XYZ file of C-alpha atoms in Angstrom:
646
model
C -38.625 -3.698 10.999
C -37.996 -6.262 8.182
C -35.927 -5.326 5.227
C -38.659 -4.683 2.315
C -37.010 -6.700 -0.713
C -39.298 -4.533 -3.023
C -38.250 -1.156 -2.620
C -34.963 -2.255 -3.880
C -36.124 -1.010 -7.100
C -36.514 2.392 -6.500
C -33.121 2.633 -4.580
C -29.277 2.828 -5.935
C -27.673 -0.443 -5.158
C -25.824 1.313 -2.251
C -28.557 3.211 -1.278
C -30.126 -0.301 -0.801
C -27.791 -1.827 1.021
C -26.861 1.047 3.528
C -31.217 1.254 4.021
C -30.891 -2.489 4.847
C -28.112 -1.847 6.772
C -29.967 0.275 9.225
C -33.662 -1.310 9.338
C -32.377 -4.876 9.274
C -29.098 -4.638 11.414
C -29.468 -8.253 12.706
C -30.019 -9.600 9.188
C -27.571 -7.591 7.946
C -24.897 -7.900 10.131
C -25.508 -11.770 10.284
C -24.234 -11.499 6.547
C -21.170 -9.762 7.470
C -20.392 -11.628 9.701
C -19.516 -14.683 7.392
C -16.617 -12.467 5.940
C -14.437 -14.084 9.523
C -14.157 -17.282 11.288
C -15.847 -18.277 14.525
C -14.791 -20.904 17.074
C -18.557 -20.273 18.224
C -21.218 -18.907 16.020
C -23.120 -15.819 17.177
C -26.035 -16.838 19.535
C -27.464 -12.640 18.793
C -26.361 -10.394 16.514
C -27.495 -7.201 18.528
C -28.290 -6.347 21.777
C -29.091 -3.034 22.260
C -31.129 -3.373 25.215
C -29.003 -1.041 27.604
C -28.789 1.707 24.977
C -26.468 3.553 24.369
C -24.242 0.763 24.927
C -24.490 -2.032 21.963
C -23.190 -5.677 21.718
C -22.984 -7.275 19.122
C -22.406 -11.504 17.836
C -23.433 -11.767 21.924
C -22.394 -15.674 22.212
C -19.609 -15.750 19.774
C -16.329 -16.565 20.204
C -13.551 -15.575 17.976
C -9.675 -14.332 18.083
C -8.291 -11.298 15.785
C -4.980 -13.385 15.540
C -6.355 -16.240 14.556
C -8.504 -14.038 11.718
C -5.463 -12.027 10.726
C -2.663 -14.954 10.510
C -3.735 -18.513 11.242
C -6.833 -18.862 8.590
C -4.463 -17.425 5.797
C -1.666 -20.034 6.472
C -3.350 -23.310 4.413
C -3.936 -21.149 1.519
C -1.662 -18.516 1.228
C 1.293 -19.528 4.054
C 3.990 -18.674 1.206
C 2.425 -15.130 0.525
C 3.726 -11.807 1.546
C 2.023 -10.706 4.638
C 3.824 -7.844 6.204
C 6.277 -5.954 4.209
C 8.372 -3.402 6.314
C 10.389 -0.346 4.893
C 12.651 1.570 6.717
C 14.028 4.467 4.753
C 15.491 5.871 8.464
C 17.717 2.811 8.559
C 17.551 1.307 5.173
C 16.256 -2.429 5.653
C 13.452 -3.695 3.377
C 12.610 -6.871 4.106
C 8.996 -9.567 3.894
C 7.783 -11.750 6.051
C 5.231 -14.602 4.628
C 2.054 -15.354 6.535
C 4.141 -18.101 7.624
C 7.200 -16.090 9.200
C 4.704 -13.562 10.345
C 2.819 -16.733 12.413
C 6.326 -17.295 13.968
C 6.941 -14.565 14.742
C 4.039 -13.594 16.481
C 3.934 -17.155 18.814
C 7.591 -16.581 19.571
C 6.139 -12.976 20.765
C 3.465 -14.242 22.306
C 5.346 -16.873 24.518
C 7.576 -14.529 25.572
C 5.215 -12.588 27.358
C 3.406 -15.383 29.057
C 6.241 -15.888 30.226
C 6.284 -12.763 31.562
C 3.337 -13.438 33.270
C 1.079 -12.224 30.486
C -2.590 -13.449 29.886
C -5.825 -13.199 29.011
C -7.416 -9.720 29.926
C -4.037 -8.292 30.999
C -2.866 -4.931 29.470
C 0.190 -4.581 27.480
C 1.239 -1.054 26.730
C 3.237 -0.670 23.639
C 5.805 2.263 22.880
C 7.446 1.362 19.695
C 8.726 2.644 16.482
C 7.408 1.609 13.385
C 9.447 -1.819 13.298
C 8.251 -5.190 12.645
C 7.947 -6.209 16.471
C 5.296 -3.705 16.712
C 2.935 -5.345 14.826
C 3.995 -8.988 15.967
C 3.508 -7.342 19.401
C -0.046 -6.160 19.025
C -0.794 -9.642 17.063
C 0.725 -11.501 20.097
C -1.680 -10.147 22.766
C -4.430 -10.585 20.110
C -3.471 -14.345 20.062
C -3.402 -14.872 23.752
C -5.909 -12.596 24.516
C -4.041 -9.660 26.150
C -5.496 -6.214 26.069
C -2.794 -3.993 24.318
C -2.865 -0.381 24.346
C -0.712 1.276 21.811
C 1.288 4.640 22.397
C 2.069 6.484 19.738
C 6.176 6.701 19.942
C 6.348 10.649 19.531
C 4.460 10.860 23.493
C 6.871 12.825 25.889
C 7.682 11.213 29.443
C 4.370 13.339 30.770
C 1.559 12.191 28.635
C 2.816 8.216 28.737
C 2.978 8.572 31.987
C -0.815 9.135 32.367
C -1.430 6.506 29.966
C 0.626 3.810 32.144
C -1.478 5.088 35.162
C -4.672 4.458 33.293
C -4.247 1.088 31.594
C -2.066 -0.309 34.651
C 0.221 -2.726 31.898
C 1.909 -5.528 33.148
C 3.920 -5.433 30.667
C 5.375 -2.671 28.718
C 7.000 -3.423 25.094
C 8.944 -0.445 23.538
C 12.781 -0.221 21.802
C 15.903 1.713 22.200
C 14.833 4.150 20.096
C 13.270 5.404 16.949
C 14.226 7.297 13.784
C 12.782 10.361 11.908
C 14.399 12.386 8.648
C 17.887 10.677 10.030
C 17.290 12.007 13.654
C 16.984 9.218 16.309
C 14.694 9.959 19.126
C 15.790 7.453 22.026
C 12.511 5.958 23.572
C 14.235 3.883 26.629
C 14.803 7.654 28.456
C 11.692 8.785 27.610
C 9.965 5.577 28.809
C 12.276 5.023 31.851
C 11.105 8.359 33.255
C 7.480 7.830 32.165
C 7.491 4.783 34.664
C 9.050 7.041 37.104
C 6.155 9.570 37.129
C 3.355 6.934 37.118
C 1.951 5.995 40.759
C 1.127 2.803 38.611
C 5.074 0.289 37.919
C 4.349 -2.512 35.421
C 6.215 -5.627 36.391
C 8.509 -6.109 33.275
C 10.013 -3.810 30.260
C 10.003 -5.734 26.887
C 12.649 -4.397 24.435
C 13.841 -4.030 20.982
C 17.244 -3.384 20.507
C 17.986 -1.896 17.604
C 21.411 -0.310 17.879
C 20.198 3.353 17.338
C 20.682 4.430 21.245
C 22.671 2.946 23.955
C 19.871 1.421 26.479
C 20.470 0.906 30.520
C 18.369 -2.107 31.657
C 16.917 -2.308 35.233
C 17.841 -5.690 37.115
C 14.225 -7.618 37.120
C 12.209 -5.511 35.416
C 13.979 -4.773 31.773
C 14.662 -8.163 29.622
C 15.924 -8.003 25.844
C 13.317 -9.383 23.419
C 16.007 -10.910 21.378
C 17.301 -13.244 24.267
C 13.020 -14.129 25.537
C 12.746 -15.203 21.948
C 16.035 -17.131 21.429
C 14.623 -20.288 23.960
C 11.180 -19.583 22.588
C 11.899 -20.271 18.301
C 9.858 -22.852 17.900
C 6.888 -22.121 19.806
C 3.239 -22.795 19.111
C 0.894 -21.148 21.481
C -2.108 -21.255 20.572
C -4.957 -18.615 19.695
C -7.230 -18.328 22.859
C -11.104 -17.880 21.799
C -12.575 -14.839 23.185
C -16.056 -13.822 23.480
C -17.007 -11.695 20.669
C -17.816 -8.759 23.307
C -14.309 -9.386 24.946
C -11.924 -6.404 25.091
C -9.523 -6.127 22.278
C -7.266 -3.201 22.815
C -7.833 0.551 24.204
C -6.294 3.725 22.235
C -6.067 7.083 23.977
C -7.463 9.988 22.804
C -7.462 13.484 24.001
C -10.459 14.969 25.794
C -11.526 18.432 26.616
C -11.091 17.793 30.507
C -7.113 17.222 30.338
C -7.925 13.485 30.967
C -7.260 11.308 27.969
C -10.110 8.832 27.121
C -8.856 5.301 26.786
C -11.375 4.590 23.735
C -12.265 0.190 24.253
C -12.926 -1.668 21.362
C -14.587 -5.061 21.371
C -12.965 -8.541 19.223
C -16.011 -9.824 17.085
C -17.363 -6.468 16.398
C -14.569 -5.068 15.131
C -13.095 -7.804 13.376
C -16.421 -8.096 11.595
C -16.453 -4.133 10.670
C -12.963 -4.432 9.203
C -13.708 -7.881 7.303
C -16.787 -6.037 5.441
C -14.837 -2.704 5.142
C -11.373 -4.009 3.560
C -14.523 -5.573 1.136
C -17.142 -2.741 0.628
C -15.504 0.279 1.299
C -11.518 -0.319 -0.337
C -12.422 -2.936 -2.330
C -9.395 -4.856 -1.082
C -8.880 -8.609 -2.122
C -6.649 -11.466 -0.812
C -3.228 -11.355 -2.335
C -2.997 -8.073 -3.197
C -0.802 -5.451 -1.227
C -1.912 -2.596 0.951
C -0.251 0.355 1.892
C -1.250 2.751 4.505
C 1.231 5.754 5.488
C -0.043 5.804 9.068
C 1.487 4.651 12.289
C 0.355 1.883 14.568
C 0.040 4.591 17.376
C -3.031 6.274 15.726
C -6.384 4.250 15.088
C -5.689 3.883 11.098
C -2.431 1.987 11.945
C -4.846 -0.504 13.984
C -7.505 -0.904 11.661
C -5.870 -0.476 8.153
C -1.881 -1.148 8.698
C -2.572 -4.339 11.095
C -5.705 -6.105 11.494
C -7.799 -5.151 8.426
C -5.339 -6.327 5.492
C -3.933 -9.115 6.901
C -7.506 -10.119 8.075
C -8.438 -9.619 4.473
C -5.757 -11.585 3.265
C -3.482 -8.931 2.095
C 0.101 -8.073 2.129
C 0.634 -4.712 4.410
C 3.578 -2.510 3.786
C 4.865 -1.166 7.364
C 6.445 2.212 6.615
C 9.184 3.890 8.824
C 10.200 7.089 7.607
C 9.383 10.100 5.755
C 7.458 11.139 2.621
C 10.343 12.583 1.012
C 13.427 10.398 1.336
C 14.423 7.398 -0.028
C 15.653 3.650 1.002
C 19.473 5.076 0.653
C 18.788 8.233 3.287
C 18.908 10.762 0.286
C 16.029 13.204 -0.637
C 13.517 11.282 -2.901
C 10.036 12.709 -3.082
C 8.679 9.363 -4.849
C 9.809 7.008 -2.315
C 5.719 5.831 -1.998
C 5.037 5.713 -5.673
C 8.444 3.292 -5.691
C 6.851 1.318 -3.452
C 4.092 1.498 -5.147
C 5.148 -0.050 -8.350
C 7.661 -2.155 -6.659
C 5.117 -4.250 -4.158
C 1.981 -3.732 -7.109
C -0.160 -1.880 -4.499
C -3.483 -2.075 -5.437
C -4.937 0.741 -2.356
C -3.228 2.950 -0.508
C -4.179 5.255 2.216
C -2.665 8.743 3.475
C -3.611 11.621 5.057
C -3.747 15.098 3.438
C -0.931 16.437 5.498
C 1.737 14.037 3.186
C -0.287 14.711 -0.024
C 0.450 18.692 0.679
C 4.535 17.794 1.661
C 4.498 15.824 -1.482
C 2.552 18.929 -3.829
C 6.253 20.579 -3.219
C 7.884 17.993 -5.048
C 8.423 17.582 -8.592
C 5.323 17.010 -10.403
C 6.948 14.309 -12.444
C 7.568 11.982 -9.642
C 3.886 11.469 -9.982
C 4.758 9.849 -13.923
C 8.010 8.353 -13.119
C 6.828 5.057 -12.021
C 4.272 2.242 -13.218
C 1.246 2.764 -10.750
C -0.780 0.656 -12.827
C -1.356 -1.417 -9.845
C -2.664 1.017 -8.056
C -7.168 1.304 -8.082
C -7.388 4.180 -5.322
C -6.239 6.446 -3.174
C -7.653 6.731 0.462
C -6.891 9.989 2.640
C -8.208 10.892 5.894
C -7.516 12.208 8.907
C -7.893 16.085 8.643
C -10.715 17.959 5.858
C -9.336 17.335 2.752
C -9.392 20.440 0.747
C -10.066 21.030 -3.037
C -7.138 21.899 -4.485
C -5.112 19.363 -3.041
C -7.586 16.540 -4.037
C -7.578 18.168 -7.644
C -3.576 18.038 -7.581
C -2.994 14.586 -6.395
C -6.417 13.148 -8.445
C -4.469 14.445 -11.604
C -1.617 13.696 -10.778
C -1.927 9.628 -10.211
C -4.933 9.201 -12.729
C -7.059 6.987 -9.906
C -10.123 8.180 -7.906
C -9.024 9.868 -4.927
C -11.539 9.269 -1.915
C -11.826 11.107 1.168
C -12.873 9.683 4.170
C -14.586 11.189 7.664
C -14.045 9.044 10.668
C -12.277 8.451 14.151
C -10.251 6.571 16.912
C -13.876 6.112 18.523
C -15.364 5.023 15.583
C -12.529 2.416 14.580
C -13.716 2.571 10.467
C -14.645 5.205 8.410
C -17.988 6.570 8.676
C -18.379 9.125 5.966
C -17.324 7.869 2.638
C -17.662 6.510 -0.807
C -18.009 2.458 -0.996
C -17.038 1.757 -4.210
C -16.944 -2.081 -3.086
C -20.252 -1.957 -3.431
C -21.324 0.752 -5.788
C -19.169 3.070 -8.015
C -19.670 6.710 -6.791
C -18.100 9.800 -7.876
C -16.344 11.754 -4.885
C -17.301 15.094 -4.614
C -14.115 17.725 -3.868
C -14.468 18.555 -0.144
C -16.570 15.786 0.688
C -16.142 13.210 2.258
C -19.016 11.184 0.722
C -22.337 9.584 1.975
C -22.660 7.968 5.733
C -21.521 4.502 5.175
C -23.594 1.010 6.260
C -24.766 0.657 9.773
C -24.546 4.359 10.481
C -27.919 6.480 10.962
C -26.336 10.152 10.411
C -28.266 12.953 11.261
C -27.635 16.916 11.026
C -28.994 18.212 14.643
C -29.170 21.995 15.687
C -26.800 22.702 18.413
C -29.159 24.121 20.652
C -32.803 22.885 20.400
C -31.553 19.733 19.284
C -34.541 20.257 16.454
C -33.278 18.122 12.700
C -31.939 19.711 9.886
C -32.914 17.864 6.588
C -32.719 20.746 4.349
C -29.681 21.133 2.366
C -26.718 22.843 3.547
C -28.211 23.834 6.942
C -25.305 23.442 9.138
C -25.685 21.672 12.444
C -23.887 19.157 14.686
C -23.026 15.731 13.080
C -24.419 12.929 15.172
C -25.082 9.028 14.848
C -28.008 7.753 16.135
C -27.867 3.936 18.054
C -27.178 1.304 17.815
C -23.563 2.019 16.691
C -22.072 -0.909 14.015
C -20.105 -3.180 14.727
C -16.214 -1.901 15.425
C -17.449 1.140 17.075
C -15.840 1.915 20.356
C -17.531 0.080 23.274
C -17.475 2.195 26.039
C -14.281 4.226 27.632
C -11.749 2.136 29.781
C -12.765 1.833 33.266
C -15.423 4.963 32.725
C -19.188 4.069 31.468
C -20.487 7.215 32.888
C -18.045 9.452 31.072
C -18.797 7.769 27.942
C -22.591 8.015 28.605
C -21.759 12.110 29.577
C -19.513 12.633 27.033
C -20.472 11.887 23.799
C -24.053 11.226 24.489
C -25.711 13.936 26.488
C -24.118 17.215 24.345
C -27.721 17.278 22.915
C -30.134 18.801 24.710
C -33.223 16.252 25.096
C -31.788 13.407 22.803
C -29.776 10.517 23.326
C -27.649 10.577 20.122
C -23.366 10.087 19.735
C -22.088 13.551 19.085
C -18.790 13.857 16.429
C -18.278 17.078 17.810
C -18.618 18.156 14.237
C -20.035 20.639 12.490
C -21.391 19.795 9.146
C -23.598 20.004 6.105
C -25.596 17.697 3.665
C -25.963 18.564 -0.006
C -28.819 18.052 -2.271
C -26.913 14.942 -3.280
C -26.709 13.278 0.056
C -23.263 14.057 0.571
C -21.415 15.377 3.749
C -19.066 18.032 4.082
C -17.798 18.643 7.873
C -16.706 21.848 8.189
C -14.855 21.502 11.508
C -14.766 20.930 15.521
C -17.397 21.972 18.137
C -15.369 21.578 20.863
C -11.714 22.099 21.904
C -9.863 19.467 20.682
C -7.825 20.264 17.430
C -6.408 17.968 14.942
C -2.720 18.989 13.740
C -1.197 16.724 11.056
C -4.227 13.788 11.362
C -3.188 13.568 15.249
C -6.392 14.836 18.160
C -4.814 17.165 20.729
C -6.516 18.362 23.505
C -6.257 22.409 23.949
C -7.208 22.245 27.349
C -4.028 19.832 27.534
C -1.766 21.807 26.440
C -2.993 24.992 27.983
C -2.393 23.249 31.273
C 1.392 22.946 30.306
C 1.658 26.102 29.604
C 0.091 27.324 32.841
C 2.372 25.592 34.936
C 5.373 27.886 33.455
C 6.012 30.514 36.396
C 5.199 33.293 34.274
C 2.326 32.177 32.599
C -1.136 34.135 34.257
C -3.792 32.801 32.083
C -3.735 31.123 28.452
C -5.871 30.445 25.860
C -5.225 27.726 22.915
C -7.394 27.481 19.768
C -6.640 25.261 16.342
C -6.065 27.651 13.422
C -6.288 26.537 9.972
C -3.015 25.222 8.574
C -2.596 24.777 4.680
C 0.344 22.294 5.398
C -0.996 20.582 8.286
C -4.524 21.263 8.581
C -4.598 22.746 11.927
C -2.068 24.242 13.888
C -2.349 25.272 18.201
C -2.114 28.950 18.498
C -1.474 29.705 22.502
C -2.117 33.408 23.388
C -0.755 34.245 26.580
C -1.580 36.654 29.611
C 2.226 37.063 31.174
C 2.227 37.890 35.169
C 4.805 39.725 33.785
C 3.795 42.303 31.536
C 7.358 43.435 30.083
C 6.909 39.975 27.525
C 4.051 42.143 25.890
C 6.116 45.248 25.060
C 9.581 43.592 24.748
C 10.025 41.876 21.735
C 13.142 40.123 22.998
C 11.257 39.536 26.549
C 8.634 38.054 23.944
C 11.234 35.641 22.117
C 12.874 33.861 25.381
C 9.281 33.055 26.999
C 7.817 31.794 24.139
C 10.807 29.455 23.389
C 10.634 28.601 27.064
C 7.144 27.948 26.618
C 7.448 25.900 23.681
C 9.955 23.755 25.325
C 7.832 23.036 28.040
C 5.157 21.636 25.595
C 7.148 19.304 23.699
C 8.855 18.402 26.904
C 5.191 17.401 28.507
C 3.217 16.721 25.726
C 5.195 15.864 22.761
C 6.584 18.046 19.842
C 3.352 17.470 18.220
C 1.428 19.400 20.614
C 4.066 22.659 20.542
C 1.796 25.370 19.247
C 2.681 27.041 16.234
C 3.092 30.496 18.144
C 2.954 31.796 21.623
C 1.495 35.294 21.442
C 1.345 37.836 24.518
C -1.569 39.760 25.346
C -2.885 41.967 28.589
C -5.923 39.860 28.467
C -8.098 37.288 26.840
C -11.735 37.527 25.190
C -14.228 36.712 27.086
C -18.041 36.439 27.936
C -19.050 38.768 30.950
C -19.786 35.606 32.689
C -15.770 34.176 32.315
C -16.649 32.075 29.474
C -12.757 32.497 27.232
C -14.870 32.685 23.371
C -11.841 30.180 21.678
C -14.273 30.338 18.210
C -14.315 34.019 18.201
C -10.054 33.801 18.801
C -10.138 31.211 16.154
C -12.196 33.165 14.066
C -9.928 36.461 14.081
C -6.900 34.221 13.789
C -8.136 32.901 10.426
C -9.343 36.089 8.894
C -13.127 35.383 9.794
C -16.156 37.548 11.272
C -15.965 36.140 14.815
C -19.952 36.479 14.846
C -22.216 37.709 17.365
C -20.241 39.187 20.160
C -22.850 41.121 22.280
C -21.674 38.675 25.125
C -17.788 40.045 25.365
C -16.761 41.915 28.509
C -13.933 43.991 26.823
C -14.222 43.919 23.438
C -10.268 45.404 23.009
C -8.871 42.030 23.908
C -10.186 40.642 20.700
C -9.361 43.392 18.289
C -5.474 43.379 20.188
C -5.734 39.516 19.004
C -6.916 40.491 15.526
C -3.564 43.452 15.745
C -1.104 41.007 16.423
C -2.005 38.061 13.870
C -3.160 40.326 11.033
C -1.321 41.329 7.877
């Protein structure tokens, strides 16, 4: 269908443009896709043909290097481009678009001459230093797939991440730093590579001079002595086909098996161009900062490749909320930043906004944020009273924003780059361009279009540009997975449930399935309850997500012991659950220790064997757990509700 000029009229000018967005995608898109440069125009803007699988700028060839650095350099070469702080160590320090293109060649000639080209992996396990982003920018330039780790991984879960992507290179440091605690990473990744059936040829490293490092003859080389031969060289940016591979991110899934989500180069490129526009109203030569970290999909989209491809400076942030550039307590480190670089958007997740409510309220006055136009958070629900607090507190609209790693931009929020629109408290706004959003019931699959009928969030294809492509090496998991959760249609599930006002405007009121989301950061429960089985006195475990005013969820493991003294014994109790704990972090990370490790006789379930996690959840947070006319022994609940109640 054509885009009807003439209804514009009776439409909001967003309203407009997001209605254009979805019945004229190719006209649309064709727009958008001015915002970057092309080595090769676009021969097709969309090809959907092979639904649900969309292509889009099919002929096109591009580079997300080239987009990010090179185009900036006649203009703006002098500017600031990435700006890193390091309140762990201290160091503050710019690099122009010119040092940053460098920087990035010297990078990227170092690993070709590791053997390093186009459509080869490159896993990278790094802190949040400099060479992280000149890392990811290098394989970007010569056309490298990288796939970033987040740094906080245990041995266990990079170790399935190595087998998956099969690197030839790995790029990582001797270690990293958090609230003055180093965390060595050359152990960690050392015995990683020794668990995976899968050896990458070389080790890339940072050395830092946090942790004494051991390098392996032939296989470990120092990045500092690869660059030292390599200062002045140009390698050029190698034009990729729009539908090329970019970079995978993993992400947990239900079945214990992380999903390496693939992103394409044009697409995505294209989505961030026309979001750093329409969505955060970002413009070249202004400064960005995003809290994130370059292991998570907001450090890809909105600490690397969407400012700089915008034209902005970035401000790379190691360290906590809470302490300042001389490693003493200082709970307005960001708004220093703030008024030091003249940060114009900024972008957090609710997590730091409710560390930072515990500070002193007139940190929030102390410094000139005059600079600053908005505040982005995402990553967890934002609730009320912490978007009242921080709203008041800074003066500046404070916008949520509902998306994920599969989606690579947001796709529920308010695009004031295009249309002023007052956020709603709990909300994360209205479904942004290129994304049909529908409510669907769970079961019969039937639409909800009344307000505040509550149903499963889904996006109807074709997916916008920037959206993930498929998963790495796995079509038909892709297709299974996030496709066919609705009986009869052929929709992308969120795995959300949500409303829709009277207004148009979204609230998601949580997860459908069993992943929960502690601190911003996906964690698969059946993950971690797979740890935890593996301890010798673990018979059966459940783990659910419980609401968390601090972090937003927390993992709540409730264990059957073969043992049954750890019931009854309170100091029993204590020495398992630490062991148990330990055994998490150890695997998984210490982001994925639960919260508690609570001993039962047995665990709710259906008379089938179905475990009920929602009615666990449910009695956890102090809610009816709902119809249970399915449970086999109803006592194992209400001996849940005993031991977490008041």
């Amino acid at each position: 269908m054509r885009w009807d000029r003439r209804r514009q009229n009776q439409m909001s000018r967003y309203e407009d443009f997001h209605a254009r967005s979805i019945e004229d995608p190719d006209g649309f898109w064709a727009e958008q896709a001015q915002l970057i440069d092309w080595h090769t125009p676009p021969k097709q803007i969309l090809d959907a043909s092979n639904p649900p699988f969309a292509n889009w700028f099919v002929g096109g060839t591009t580079n997300l290097c080239h987009n990010a650095v090179d185009r900036h350099l006649a203009t703006r070469g002098d500017q600031a481009a990435l700006i890193f702080v390091s309140t762990e160590t201290g160091v503050e320090k710019t690099f122009s678009f010119n040092q940053l293109h460098a920087e990035v060649q010297r990078t990227a000639a170092s690993l070709m001459a590791l053997g390093v080209g186009k459509g080869d992996r490159v896993l990278i396990y790094m802190p949040m230093i400099p060479e992280a982003a000149f890392a990811m920018l290098a394989c970007a330039r010569i056309g490298a797939v990288h796939c970033v780790v987040f740094g906080g991984f245990a041995s266990g879960s990079l170790a399935t991440r190595i087998e998956d992507a099969e690197p030839k290179v790995v790029i990582s440091a001797d270690a990293g730093s958090r609230g003055g605690k180093v965390v060595p990473y050359k152990p960690l990744l050392d015995e990683a590579i020794r668990l995976s059936k899968y050896k990458p040829a070389a080790v890339l490293l940072s050395d830092r001079g946090l942790a004494p490092m051991e390098l392996v003859a032939g296989r470990d080389h120092l990045d500092s002595d690869m660059a030292a031969s390599r200062r002045d060289a140009v390698v050029p940016c190698v034009w990729l086909a729009s539908t090329d591979i970019s970079y995978t991110i993993y992400t947990s899934g239900t079945t214990g098996k992380p999903k390496g989500v693939q992103r394409d180069t044009g697409g995505y490129a294209v989505a961030l161009a026309a979001s750093m526009k329409h969505i955060f109203d970002g413009h070249a030569g202004e400064t960005y900062f995003s809290t994130s970290d370059i292991g998570w999909v907001v450090g890809h989209s909105y600490i690397v490749y969407g400012p700089l491809i915008a034209g902005m400076a970035t401000i790379l942030y190691e360290g906590l909320p809470t302490q300042g550039i001389d490693q003493q307590p200082d709970g307005g480190i960001w708004w220093r930043l703030v008024e030091k670089y003249k940060v114009t958007v900024m972008f957090s997740a609710p997590t730091a906004v409710r560390v930072l409510k515990k500070q002193d309220p007139a940190l929030l006055k102390k410094y000139d944020l005059s600079s600053l136009r908005a505040l982005f958070l995402a990553g967890e629900p934002l609730d009320e009273p912490t978007a009242r607090w921080i709203n008041d507190g800074l003066g500046v609209p404070v916008i949520d924003n509902y998306w994920q790693t599969e989606s690579g931009w947001p796709i529920i929020t308010i695009a004031n780059g295009v249309e002023a629109k007052p956020s709603k408290f709990g909300s994360p706004g209205v479904p942004m361009y290129g994304y049909k959003i529908k409510i669907l019931h769970e079961s019969t699959g039937e639409e909800l279009t009344a307000p505040n009928e509550k149903g499963v969030v889904v996006i109807e294809g074709p997916t916008p540009p920037g959206f993930m492509q498929t998963i790495w090496k796995d079509d038909a998991r892709f297709v299974q997975t996030y496709w066919k959760s609705v009986p009869g249609k052929l929709v992308y599930s969120t795995f959300d449930w949500g409303i829709r006002d009277a207004d148009g405007y979204f609230f998601i009121l949580g997860r459908t399935d069993d992943v929960i989301n502690v601190a911003g950061h996906r964690l698969g429960t059946r993950e971690i309850e797979e740890s935890i089985s593996g301890h010798a006195n673990v018979a059966e475990v459940a783990v659910v997500g419980v609401a968390d005013a601090l972090k937003g969820q927390v993992a709540m493991a409730f264990v059957v012991p073969k043992a049954g003294d750890a019931v009854t014994d309170a100091d029993v109790a204590l020495k398992l659950e630490g062991e148990i704990m330990k055994r998490v972090a150890d695997q998984l990370g210490a982001l994925a220790r639960p919260a508690r490790v609570r001993f039962v006789t047995g665990l709710p379930k259906t008379r089938s064997g179905k475990l009920l996690r929602r009615a666990i959840q449910a009695v956890c947070e102090g809610r009816d757990p709902g119809d249970l006319t399915t449970i086999d022994d109803p006592v194992t609940l209400q001996k849940i509700g005993q031991l977490v109640g008041p």
